[in-house]
């Protein structure tokens, strides 16, 4: 078991299989020189920051984090072969040019506050319901990477960014929650 304080990757592509606990002071992974995969569990439920210009992929069976900040490149949770049980209990901040992505094969519901101008991307055949405060998020919610038949997004909150869907992905707006869409809806039609 390793504790993440500041973990910096300064070399070639990196894969680390041990389990990690994000300590009470939070943790930062700086993937500044290579794409990085952490295949062990990541737990602790504390604040987590992904920095650097390369992608960090978390593929352990469990990912439990508090507030998540993605300030550079991409933080990807899961991959085509592994969709971790994921708990993100704090606010999500995605900087302009940065991406938070995850693979969903089931139904995911997020009540997190999301801020920033980056991208939230879903892969797989799952569905995503967002009900947290998105008023500070002007970025993109991209569902176009999902499976053809069942990728879906439900918004139970106001949103002023862009939503991208694939040909058969669908968007549901829960109007009983006083939802306002002021951004762009991109569909292939």
GROMACS .gro file of C-alpha atoms in nm:
model
  189
    1UNK     CA    1   0.000   0.000   0.000
    2UNK     CA    2   0.141   0.338  -0.099
    3UNK     CA    3   0.024   0.679   0.017
    4UNK     CA    4  -0.014   0.954  -0.239
    5UNK     CA    5   0.116   1.293  -0.138
    6UNK     CA    6   0.280   1.415  -0.455
    7UNK     CA    7   0.357   1.144  -0.709
    8UNK     CA    8   0.551   1.257  -1.014
    9UNK     CA    9   0.615   1.057  -1.330
   10UNK     CA   10   0.936   1.171  -1.496
   11UNK     CA   11   1.018   0.920  -1.764
   12UNK     CA   12   0.872   0.672  -2.006
   13UNK     CA   13   0.514   0.539  -1.999
   14UNK     CA   14   0.450   0.416  -1.649
   15UNK     CA   15   0.227   0.141  -1.504
   16UNK     CA   16   0.203   0.090  -1.128
   17UNK     CA   17   0.005  -0.199  -0.980
   18UNK     CA   18   0.007  -0.133  -0.605
   19UNK     CA   19  -0.290  -0.001  -0.410
   20UNK     CA   20  -0.290   0.367  -0.312
   21UNK     CA   21  -0.448   0.559  -0.027
   22UNK     CA   22  -0.493   0.934  -0.073
   23UNK     CA   23  -0.396   1.083   0.263
   24UNK     CA   24  -0.592   1.339   0.463
   25UNK     CA   25  -0.386   1.625   0.315
   26UNK     CA   26  -0.493   1.519  -0.034
   27UNK     CA   27  -0.282   1.387  -0.317
   28UNK     CA   28  -0.145   1.499  -0.651
   29UNK     CA   29  -0.029   1.291  -0.944
   30UNK     CA   30   0.185   1.486  -1.189
   31UNK     CA   31   0.195   1.295  -1.519
   32UNK     CA   32   0.428   1.541  -1.686
   33UNK     CA   33   0.645   1.318  -1.903
   34UNK     CA   34   0.446   1.004  -1.986
   35UNK     CA   35   0.101   0.847  -1.987
   36UNK     CA   36   0.052   0.674  -1.653
   37UNK     CA   37  -0.169   0.387  -1.535
   38UNK     CA   38  -0.237   0.308  -1.169
   39UNK     CA   39  -0.399  -0.037  -1.170
   40UNK     CA   40  -0.433  -0.082  -0.794
   41UNK     CA   41  -0.724   0.050  -0.590
   42UNK     CA   42  -0.721   0.420  -0.506
   43UNK     CA   43  -0.896   0.491  -0.176
   44UNK     CA   44  -0.900   0.740   0.107
   45UNK     CA   45  -1.187   0.961  -0.002
   46UNK     CA   46  -0.972   1.274   0.011
   47UNK     CA   47  -0.896   1.554  -0.235
   48UNK     CA   48  -0.710   1.445  -0.548
   49UNK     CA   49  -0.541   1.655  -0.816
   50UNK     CA   50  -0.418   1.539  -1.156
   51UNK     CA   51  -0.158   1.770  -1.313
   52UNK     CA   52   0.081   1.743  -1.606
   53UNK     CA   53   0.045   1.712  -1.979
   54UNK     CA   54  -0.008   1.335  -2.006
   55UNK     CA   55  -0.301   1.109  -1.929
   56UNK     CA   56  -0.346   0.934  -1.594
   57UNK     CA   57  -0.565   0.621  -1.602
   58UNK     CA   58  -0.703   0.459  -1.285
   59UNK     CA   59  -0.805   0.097  -1.346
   60UNK     CA   60  -0.817  -0.059  -0.999
   61UNK     CA   61  -1.134  -0.231  -0.882
   62UNK     CA   62  -1.221   0.062  -0.655
   63UNK     CA   63  -1.165   0.437  -0.691
   64UNK     CA   64  -1.276   0.641  -0.388
   65UNK     CA   65  -1.186   1.010  -0.392
   66UNK     CA   66  -1.312   1.335  -0.245
   67UNK     CA   67  -1.286   1.658  -0.444
   68UNK     CA   68  -1.117   1.600  -0.781
   69UNK     CA   69  -0.923   1.862  -0.977
   70UNK     CA   70  -0.800   1.794  -1.330
   71UNK     CA   71  -0.570   2.077  -1.430
   72UNK     CA   72  -0.389   1.918  -1.723
   73UNK     CA   73  -0.445   1.658  -1.994
   74UNK     CA   74  -0.680   1.377  -1.886
   75UNK     CA   75  -0.781   1.180  -1.581
   76UNK     CA   76  -0.948   0.860  -1.702
   77UNK     CA   77  -1.128   0.629  -1.461
   78UNK     CA   78  -1.151   0.275  -1.596
   79UNK     CA   79  -1.095   0.143  -1.947
   80UNK     CA   80  -1.264  -0.091  -2.193
   81UNK     CA   81  -1.169  -0.395  -1.984
   82UNK     CA   82  -1.224  -0.255  -1.635
   83UNK     CA   83  -1.492  -0.029  -1.491
   84UNK     CA   84  -1.405   0.037  -1.126
   85UNK     CA   85  -1.660   0.094  -0.853
   86UNK     CA   86  -1.622   0.471  -0.833
   87UNK     CA   87  -1.708   0.716  -0.556
   88UNK     CA   88  -1.629   1.084  -0.612
   89UNK     CA   89  -1.767   1.256  -0.303
   90UNK     CA   90  -1.647   1.613  -0.352
   91UNK     CA   91  -1.662   1.890  -0.609
   92UNK     CA   92  -1.517   1.823  -0.955
   93UNK     CA   93  -1.304   2.092  -1.120
   94UNK     CA   94  -1.201   2.044  -1.482
   95UNK     CA   95  -0.974   2.315  -1.623
   96UNK     CA   96  -0.998   2.442  -1.979
   97UNK     CA   97  -0.819   2.196  -2.207
   98UNK     CA   98  -0.837   1.919  -1.943
   99UNK     CA   99  -1.063   1.611  -1.943
  100UNK     CA  100  -1.223   1.391  -1.680
  101UNK     CA  101  -1.338   1.069  -1.846
  102UNK     CA  102  -1.471   0.740  -1.727
  103UNK     CA  103  -1.603   0.411  -1.856
  104UNK     CA  104  -1.960   0.335  -1.756
  105UNK     CA  105  -2.130   0.002  -1.812
  106UNK     CA  106  -2.412   0.063  -1.568
  107UNK     CA  107  -2.600   0.364  -1.439
  108UNK     CA  108  -2.399   0.641  -1.278
  109UNK     CA  109  -2.547   0.930  -1.086
  110UNK     CA  110  -2.339   1.232  -0.990
  111UNK     CA  111  -2.461   1.501  -0.752
  112UNK     CA  112  -2.123   1.673  -0.742
  113UNK     CA  113  -2.073   2.041  -0.809
  114UNK     CA  114  -1.880   2.063  -1.136
  115UNK     CA  115  -1.681   2.371  -1.233
  116UNK     CA  116  -1.434   2.471  -1.504
  117UNK     CA  117  -1.428   2.483  -1.882
  118UNK     CA  118  -1.285   2.139  -1.965
  119UNK     CA  119  -1.454   1.819  -2.080
  120UNK     CA  120  -1.645   1.544  -1.901
  121UNK     CA  121  -1.640   1.237  -2.127
  122UNK     CA  122  -1.822   0.905  -2.083
  123UNK     CA  123  -1.720   0.585  -2.259
  124UNK     CA  124  -1.908   0.257  -2.266
  125UNK     CA  125  -2.274   0.162  -2.267
  126UNK     CA  126  -2.378   0.322  -1.941
  127UNK     CA  127  -2.600   0.612  -1.847
  128UNK     CA  128  -2.512   0.926  -1.652
  129UNK     CA  129  -2.741   1.142  -1.442
  130UNK     CA  130  -2.608   1.482  -1.331
  131UNK     CA  131  -2.798   1.658  -1.054
  132UNK     CA  132  -2.529   1.869  -0.888
  133UNK     CA  133  -2.462   2.238  -0.943
  134UNK     CA  134  -2.324   2.287  -1.296
  135UNK     CA  135  -2.365   2.666  -1.302
  136UNK     CA  136  -1.986   2.709  -1.285
  137UNK     CA  137  -1.919   2.457  -1.564
  138UNK     CA  138  -1.899   2.600  -1.915
  139UNK     CA  139  -1.722   2.302  -2.069
  140UNK     CA  140  -1.837   2.001  -2.269
  141UNK     CA  141  -2.023   1.688  -2.163
  142UNK     CA  142  -1.929   1.435  -2.432
  143UNK     CA  143  -2.135   1.117  -2.459
  144UNK     CA  144  -2.038   1.054  -2.822
  145UNK     CA  145  -1.767   0.806  -2.721
  146UNK     CA  146  -2.018   0.564  -2.570
  147UNK     CA  147  -2.166   0.246  -2.708
  148UNK     CA  148  -2.401   0.296  -2.998
  149UNK     CA  149  -2.724   0.175  -2.841
  150UNK     CA  150  -2.756   0.286  -2.483
  151UNK     CA  151  -2.533   0.577  -2.383
  152UNK     CA  152  -2.754   0.842  -2.222
  153UNK     CA  153  -2.737   1.160  -2.015
  154UNK     CA  154  -3.002   1.298  -1.781
  155UNK     CA  155  -2.964   1.658  -1.661
  156UNK     CA  156  -3.147   1.750  -1.343
  157UNK     CA  157  -2.974   2.086  -1.317
  158UNK     CA  158  -2.899   2.401  -1.515
  159UNK     CA  159  -2.608   2.380  -1.758
  160UNK     CA  160  -2.447   2.640  -1.984
  161UNK     CA  161  -2.194   2.434  -2.175
  162UNK     CA  162  -2.199   2.194  -2.470
  163UNK     CA  163  -2.347   1.845  -2.484
  164UNK     CA  164  -2.222   1.606  -2.754
  165UNK     CA  165  -2.414   1.287  -2.831
  166UNK     CA  166  -2.364   1.002  -3.075
  167UNK     CA  167  -2.626   0.894  -3.328
  168UNK     CA  168  -2.827   0.692  -3.080
  169UNK     CA  169  -2.720   0.843  -2.750
  170UNK     CA  170  -2.993   1.044  -2.588
  171UNK     CA  171  -3.034   1.344  -2.360
  172UNK     CA  172  -3.314   1.372  -2.106
  173UNK     CA  173  -3.384   1.707  -1.944
  174UNK     CA  174  -3.579   1.691  -1.619
  175UNK     CA  175  -3.783   2.010  -1.648
  176UNK     CA  176  -3.930   1.970  -1.300
  177UNK     CA  177  -3.586   2.067  -1.169
  178UNK     CA  178  -3.602   2.405  -1.348
  179UNK     CA  179  -3.328   2.302  -1.587
  180UNK     CA  180  -3.185   2.566  -1.817
  181UNK     CA  181  -2.971   2.477  -2.117
  182UNK     CA  182  -2.790   2.781  -2.252
  183UNK     CA  183  -2.509   2.610  -2.439
  184UNK     CA  184  -2.491   2.392  -2.749
  185UNK     CA  185  -2.627   2.047  -2.826
  186UNK     CA  186  -2.414   1.872  -3.088
  187UNK     CA  187  -2.570   1.569  -3.257
  188UNK     CA  188  -2.474   1.395  -3.581
  189UNK     CA  189  -2.806   1.492  -3.740
   0.00000   0.00000   0.00000
